[in-house]
PDB file of C-alpha atoms and ligand atoms in Angstrom:
ATOM      1  CA  UNK A   1     -26.978  -7.763  29.736  1.00 95.00           C
ATOM      2  CA  UNK A   2     -27.473  -9.794  26.593  1.00 97.00           C
ATOM      3  CA  UNK A   3     -26.924  -8.175  23.227  1.00 98.00           C
ATOM      4  CA  UNK A   4     -27.320  -9.560  19.722  1.00 98.00           C
ATOM      5  CA  UNK A   5     -25.660  -8.342  16.581  1.00 98.00           C
ATOM      6  CA  UNK A   6     -24.304  -9.597  13.305  1.00 98.00           C
ATOM      7  CA  UNK A   7     -20.534  -9.892  13.153  1.00 98.00           C
ATOM      8  CA  UNK A   8     -19.012 -10.556   9.744  1.00 98.00           C
ATOM      9  CA  UNK A   9     -22.311 -12.072   8.583  1.00 98.00           C
ATOM     10  CA  UNK A  10     -22.696 -14.339  11.654  1.00 98.00           C
ATOM     11  CA  UNK A  11     -25.366 -13.850  14.279  1.00 98.00           C
ATOM     12  CA  UNK A  12     -23.835 -13.241  17.721  1.00 98.00           C
ATOM     13  CA  UNK A  13     -25.504 -13.325  21.095  1.00 98.00           C
ATOM     14  CA  UNK A  14     -23.335 -12.408  24.081  1.00 98.00           C
ATOM     15  CA  UNK A  15     -23.563 -11.224  27.675  1.00 98.00           C
ATOM     16  CA  UNK A  16     -21.707  -7.970  28.263  1.00 98.00           C
ATOM     17  CA  UNK A  17     -21.319  -5.572  31.164  1.00 97.00           C
ATOM     18  CA  UNK A  18     -23.123  -2.261  30.752  1.00 96.00           C
ATOM     19  CA  UNK A  19     -19.787  -0.437  30.471  1.00 97.00           C
ATOM     20  CA  UNK A  20     -18.102  -2.943  28.134  1.00 98.00           C
ATOM     21  CA  UNK A  21     -16.309  -1.332  25.203  1.00 98.00           C
ATOM     22  CA  UNK A  22     -16.986  -2.707  21.726  1.00 98.00           C
ATOM     23  CA  UNK A  23     -13.266  -3.032  20.890  1.00 98.00           C
ATOM     24  CA  UNK A  24     -12.748  -5.433  23.827  1.00 98.00           C
ATOM     25  CA  UNK A  25     -15.882  -7.442  23.093  1.00 98.00           C
ATOM     26  CA  UNK A  26     -14.946  -7.905  19.420  1.00 98.00           C
ATOM     27  CA  UNK A  27     -11.413  -8.959  20.320  1.00 98.00           C
ATOM     28  CA  UNK A  28     -12.840 -11.468  22.808  1.00 98.00           C
ATOM     29  CA  UNK A  29     -14.862 -12.884  19.901  1.00 98.00           C
ATOM     30  CA  UNK A  30     -11.653 -13.508  17.951  1.00 98.00           C
ATOM     31  CA  UNK A  31     -11.378 -10.317  15.897  1.00 98.00           C
ATOM     32  CA  UNK A  32      -7.722  -9.794  16.722  1.00 97.00           C
ATOM     33  CA  UNK A  33      -7.224  -7.510  13.728  1.00 97.00           C
ATOM     34  CA  UNK A  34      -8.622  -4.745  15.931  1.00 98.00           C
ATOM     35  CA  UNK A  35      -5.739  -3.025  17.670  1.00 96.00           C
ATOM     36  CA  UNK A  36      -5.647  -0.598  20.549  1.00 96.00           C
ATOM     37  CA  UNK A  37      -3.257   2.274  19.977  1.00 94.00           C
ATOM     38  CA  UNK A  38      -4.694   4.938  22.245  1.00 95.00           C
ATOM     39  CA  UNK A  39      -8.230   4.285  23.612  1.00 91.00           C
ATOM     40  CA  UNK A  40      -8.842   8.011  23.150  1.00 94.00           C
ATOM     41  CA  UNK A  41     -10.165   8.188  19.549  1.00 95.00           C
ATOM     42  CA  UNK A  42      -6.859   9.496  18.208  1.00 95.00           C
ATOM     43  CA  UNK A  43      -5.154   6.694  16.259  1.00 97.00           C
ATOM     44  CA  UNK A  44      -7.754   4.890  14.114  1.00 97.00           C
ATOM     45  CA  UNK A  45      -6.304   1.445  14.834  1.00 97.00           C
ATOM     46  CA  UNK A  46      -9.585   0.156  16.243  1.00 98.00           C
ATOM     47  CA  UNK A  47     -11.692   1.059  13.165  1.00 98.00           C
ATOM     48  CA  UNK A  48     -14.606  -1.252  12.352  1.00 98.00           C
ATOM     49  CA  UNK A  49     -17.789  -0.712  10.360  1.00 98.00           C
ATOM     50  CA  UNK A  50     -21.097  -0.423  12.168  1.00 98.00           C
ATOM     51  CA  UNK A  51     -24.005  -0.666   9.751  1.00 98.00           C
ATOM     52  CA  UNK A  52     -21.520   0.061   6.972  1.00 96.00           C
ATOM     53  CA  UNK A  53     -19.978   3.206   8.486  1.00 96.00           C
ATOM     54  CA  UNK A  54     -16.451   3.476   9.881  1.00 96.00           C
ATOM     55  CA  UNK A  55     -16.426   3.835  13.662  1.00 97.00           C
ATOM     56  CA  UNK A  56     -13.745   3.801  16.330  1.00 98.00           C
ATOM     57  CA  UNK A  57     -14.600   0.740  18.388  1.00 98.00           C
ATOM     58  CA  UNK A  58     -12.643   2.036  21.408  1.00 98.00           C
ATOM     59  CA  UNK A  59     -15.262   4.739  21.823  1.00 97.00           C
ATOM     60  CA  UNK A  60     -18.420   2.680  21.338  1.00 98.00           C
ATOM     61  CA  UNK A  61     -20.259   0.933  24.145  1.00 98.00           C
ATOM     62  CA  UNK A  62     -20.945  -2.665  23.225  1.00 98.00           C
ATOM     63  CA  UNK A  63     -24.509  -2.286  24.504  1.00 97.00           C
ATOM     64  CA  UNK A  64     -25.178   0.319  21.811  1.00 98.00           C
ATOM     65  CA  UNK A  65     -24.618  -2.108  18.922  1.00 98.00           C
ATOM     66  CA  UNK A  66     -27.531  -4.361  19.865  1.00 98.00           C
ATOM     67  CA  UNK A  67     -29.291  -5.098  16.560  1.00 98.00           C
ATOM     68  CA  UNK A  68     -26.465  -3.693  14.401  1.00 98.00           C
ATOM     69  CA  UNK A  69     -24.315  -5.244  11.708  1.00 98.00           C
ATOM     70  CA  UNK A  70     -20.584  -5.085  12.378  1.00 98.00           C
ATOM     71  CA  UNK A  71     -17.769  -5.742   9.958  1.00 98.00           C
ATOM     72  CA  UNK A  72     -14.116  -6.139  10.873  1.00 98.00           C
ATOM     73  CA  UNK A  73     -11.099  -6.863   8.712  1.00 98.00           C
ATOM     74  CA  UNK A  74     -11.792 -10.577   9.190  1.00 98.00           C
ATOM     75  CA  UNK A  75     -15.050 -10.054   7.268  1.00 98.00           C
ATOM     76  CA  UNK A  76     -13.461  -8.447   4.196  1.00 98.00           C
ATOM     77  CA  UNK A  77     -10.286 -10.499   3.956  1.00 97.00           C
ATOM     78  CA  UNK A  78     -10.196 -10.878   0.184  1.00 97.00           C
ATOM     79  CA  UNK A  79     -10.732  -7.179  -0.504  1.00 97.00           C
ATOM     80  CA  UNK A  80      -8.242  -6.263   2.226  1.00 97.00           C
ATOM     81  CA  UNK A  81      -5.633  -8.592   0.747  1.00 97.00           C
ATOM     82  CA  UNK A  82      -6.072  -6.961  -2.651  1.00 97.00           C
ATOM     83  CA  UNK A  83      -5.455  -3.487  -1.237  1.00 97.00           C
ATOM     84  CA  UNK A  84      -2.631  -4.916   0.899  1.00 96.00           C
ATOM     85  CA  UNK A  85      -0.791  -5.887  -2.271  1.00 96.00           C
ATOM     86  CA  UNK A  86      -0.871  -2.257  -3.464  1.00 97.00           C
ATOM     87  CA  UNK A  87       0.293  -1.117  -0.027  1.00 95.00           C
ATOM     88  CA  UNK A  88       3.203  -3.552  -0.004  1.00 95.00           C
ATOM     89  CA  UNK A  89       4.185  -2.655  -3.587  1.00 96.00           C
ATOM     90  CA  UNK A  90       4.564   0.988  -2.547  1.00 95.00           C
ATOM     91  CA  UNK A  91       6.426   0.213   0.672  1.00 92.00           C
ATOM     92  CA  UNK A  92       3.428   1.457   2.646  1.00 91.00           C
ATOM     93  CA  UNK A  93       3.389  -1.455   5.071  1.00 87.00           C
ATOM     94  CA  UNK A  94       6.246  -1.487   7.503  1.00 90.00           C
ATOM     95  CA  UNK A  95       5.546  -2.704  11.036  1.00 93.00           C
ATOM     96  CA  UNK A  96       1.924  -3.226   9.943  1.00 92.00           C
ATOM     97  CA  UNK A  97       0.427  -2.330  13.323  1.00 94.00           C
ATOM     98  CA  UNK A  98      -1.760   0.417  11.879  1.00 95.00           C
ATOM     99  CA  UNK A  99      -2.750  -1.540   8.774  1.00 95.00           C
ATOM    100  CA  UNK A 100      -6.012  -3.211   9.852  1.00 96.00           C
ATOM    101  CA  UNK A 101      -7.684   0.047  10.928  1.00 97.00           C
ATOM    102  CA  UNK A 102      -6.201   1.890   7.991  1.00 97.00           C
ATOM    103  CA  UNK A 103      -7.399  -0.700   5.484  1.00 97.00           C
ATOM    104  CA  UNK A 104     -10.915  -0.711   6.959  1.00 98.00           C
ATOM    105  CA  UNK A 105     -11.076   3.041   6.445  1.00 97.00           C
ATOM    106  CA  UNK A 106      -9.668   2.881   2.902  1.00 97.00           C
ATOM    107  CA  UNK A 107     -12.291   0.288   1.960  1.00 98.00           C
ATOM    108  CA  UNK A 108     -15.015   2.417   3.570  1.00 97.00           C
ATOM    109  CA  UNK A 109     -13.773   5.429   1.600  1.00 97.00           C
ATOM    110  CA  UNK A 110     -13.911   3.427  -1.614  1.00 95.00           C
ATOM    111  CA  UNK A 111     -17.598   2.744  -0.950  1.00 95.00           C
ATOM    112  CA  UNK A 112     -18.416   6.281   0.097  1.00 95.00           C
ATOM    113  CA  UNK A 113     -16.494   8.617  -2.226  1.00 94.00           C
ATOM    114  CA  UNK A 114     -16.642   8.678  -5.992  1.00 88.00           C
ATOM    115  CA  UNK A 115     -13.235   9.344  -7.514  1.00 90.00           C
ATOM    116  CA  UNK A 116     -11.743  11.311  -4.563  1.00 94.00           C
ATOM    117  CA  UNK A 117      -8.792  13.636  -5.203  1.00 94.00           C
ATOM    118  CA  UNK A 118      -5.669  13.669  -3.048  1.00 94.00           C
ATOM    119  CA  UNK A 119      -7.025  16.259  -0.621  1.00 96.00           C
ATOM    120  CA  UNK A 120     -10.260  14.322  -0.138  1.00 97.00           C
ATOM    121  CA  UNK A 121      -8.296  11.131   0.493  1.00 97.00           C
ATOM    122  CA  UNK A 122      -6.091  12.890   3.046  1.00 96.00           C
ATOM    123  CA  UNK A 123      -9.112  14.358   4.771  1.00 96.00           C
ATOM    124  CA  UNK A 124     -10.955  11.022   4.897  1.00 96.00           C
ATOM    125  CA  UNK A 125      -7.946   9.249   6.381  1.00 96.00           C
ATOM    126  CA  UNK A 126      -6.766  12.021   8.694  1.00 94.00           C
ATOM    127  CA  UNK A 127      -7.768   9.967  11.743  1.00 94.00           C
ATOM    128  CA  UNK A 128      -5.561   6.997  10.841  1.00 95.00           C
ATOM    129  CA  UNK A 129      -2.121   7.507  12.340  1.00 95.00           C
ATOM    130  CA  UNK A 130       1.005   5.638  11.278  1.00 95.00           C
ATOM    131  CA  UNK A 131       4.349   5.885  13.061  1.00 92.00           C
ATOM    132  CA  UNK A 132       6.363   4.260  10.260  1.00 92.00           C
ATOM    133  CA  UNK A 133       5.518   5.279   6.721  1.00 86.00           C
ATOM    134  CA  UNK A 134       5.403   9.048   6.507  1.00 87.00           C
ATOM    135  CA  UNK A 135       2.093   8.593   4.635  1.00 93.00           C
ATOM    136  CA  UNK A 136       3.390   9.229   1.101  1.00 94.00           C
ATOM    137  CA  UNK A 137       3.718   5.531   0.277  1.00 95.00           C
ATOM    138  CA  UNK A 138       0.240   4.905   1.681  1.00 96.00           C
ATOM    139  CA  UNK A 139      -1.195   7.696  -0.453  1.00 96.00           C
ATOM    140  CA  UNK A 140       0.475   6.344  -3.584  1.00 96.00           C
ATOM    141  CA  UNK A 141      -0.942   2.897  -2.836  1.00 97.00           C
ATOM    142  CA  UNK A 142      -4.442   4.299  -2.372  1.00 97.00           C
ATOM    143  CA  UNK A 143      -4.339   6.261  -5.605  1.00 96.00           C
ATOM    144  CA  UNK A 144      -3.121   3.246  -7.588  1.00 96.00           C
ATOM    145  CA  UNK A 145      -5.679   0.991  -5.915  1.00 97.00           C
ATOM    146  CA  UNK A 146      -8.542   3.408  -6.632  1.00 95.00           C
ATOM    147  CA  UNK A 147      -7.404   3.747 -10.255  1.00 94.00           C
ATOM    148  CA  UNK A 148      -7.324  -0.056 -10.601  1.00 95.00           C
ATOM    149  CA  UNK A 149     -10.857  -0.315  -9.170  1.00 92.00           C
ATOM    150  CA  UNK A 150     -12.084   2.287 -11.618  1.00 89.00           C
ATOM    151  CA  UNK A 151     -10.469   0.393 -14.476  1.00 90.00           C
ATOM    152  CA  UNK A 152     -12.234  -2.796 -13.337  1.00 88.00           C
ATOM    153  CA  UNK A 153     -15.576  -0.967 -13.326  1.00 86.00           C
ATOM    154  CA  UNK A 154     -15.004   0.313 -16.861  1.00 87.00           C
ATOM    155  CA  UNK A 155     -14.196  -3.190 -18.078  1.00 87.00           C
ATOM    156  CA  UNK A 156     -17.192  -4.807 -16.298  1.00 83.00           C
TER     157      UNK A 156
HETATM  158  S1  LIG B 201      -7.613   2.738  19.930  1.00 59.93           S
HETATM  159 FE1  LIG B 201      -9.399   3.626  19.079  1.00 59.93          FE
HETATM  160  S2  LIG B 201      -8.734   5.416  18.066  1.00 59.93           S
HETATM  161 FE2  LIG B 201      -6.945   4.624  19.011  1.00 59.93          FE
HETATM  162  S1  LIG B 202       3.254   0.712   9.392  1.00 59.93           S
HETATM  163 FE1  LIG B 202       3.972   0.880  11.435  1.00 59.93          FE
HETATM  164  S2  LIG B 202       2.522   2.161  12.414  1.00 59.93           S
HETATM  165 FE2  LIG B 202       1.922   2.174  10.358  1.00 59.93          FE
END
């Protein structure tokens, strides 16, 4: 079946099987930032945005995104790189395997929550697993990043 959607601001038209999984289709279109850590909705590595909301692309049928707008890390590179600098400064990026999905969810949280406290941040990111960092460095990076964004808004 043919489906059409917008991927990182580009119109896509592609033939997919009825049971094709979105994660595989997006990777076949070059979005290699999307990683597969479990295929069972447990790790968060495959996070993308569908119509602006974080979704686990391993659990979405490609056919269901016909007409949708999809964003992957490749579509928010500049913003991701900015947060990545905070992550690196806090030692929150080690093997980096979890980073793309994690960053997509952090950037989604920034859009969705106003001034979240530590518990809200933890809750929002509970689905993003990391085998390396122990999470504290990631949380420090997020808090510093969010504070810097707030500062920018005040100055604007
Ligand atoms: S690969 Fe999708 S949640 Fe793990
Ligand atoms: S940095 Fe290695 S899994 Fe998160």
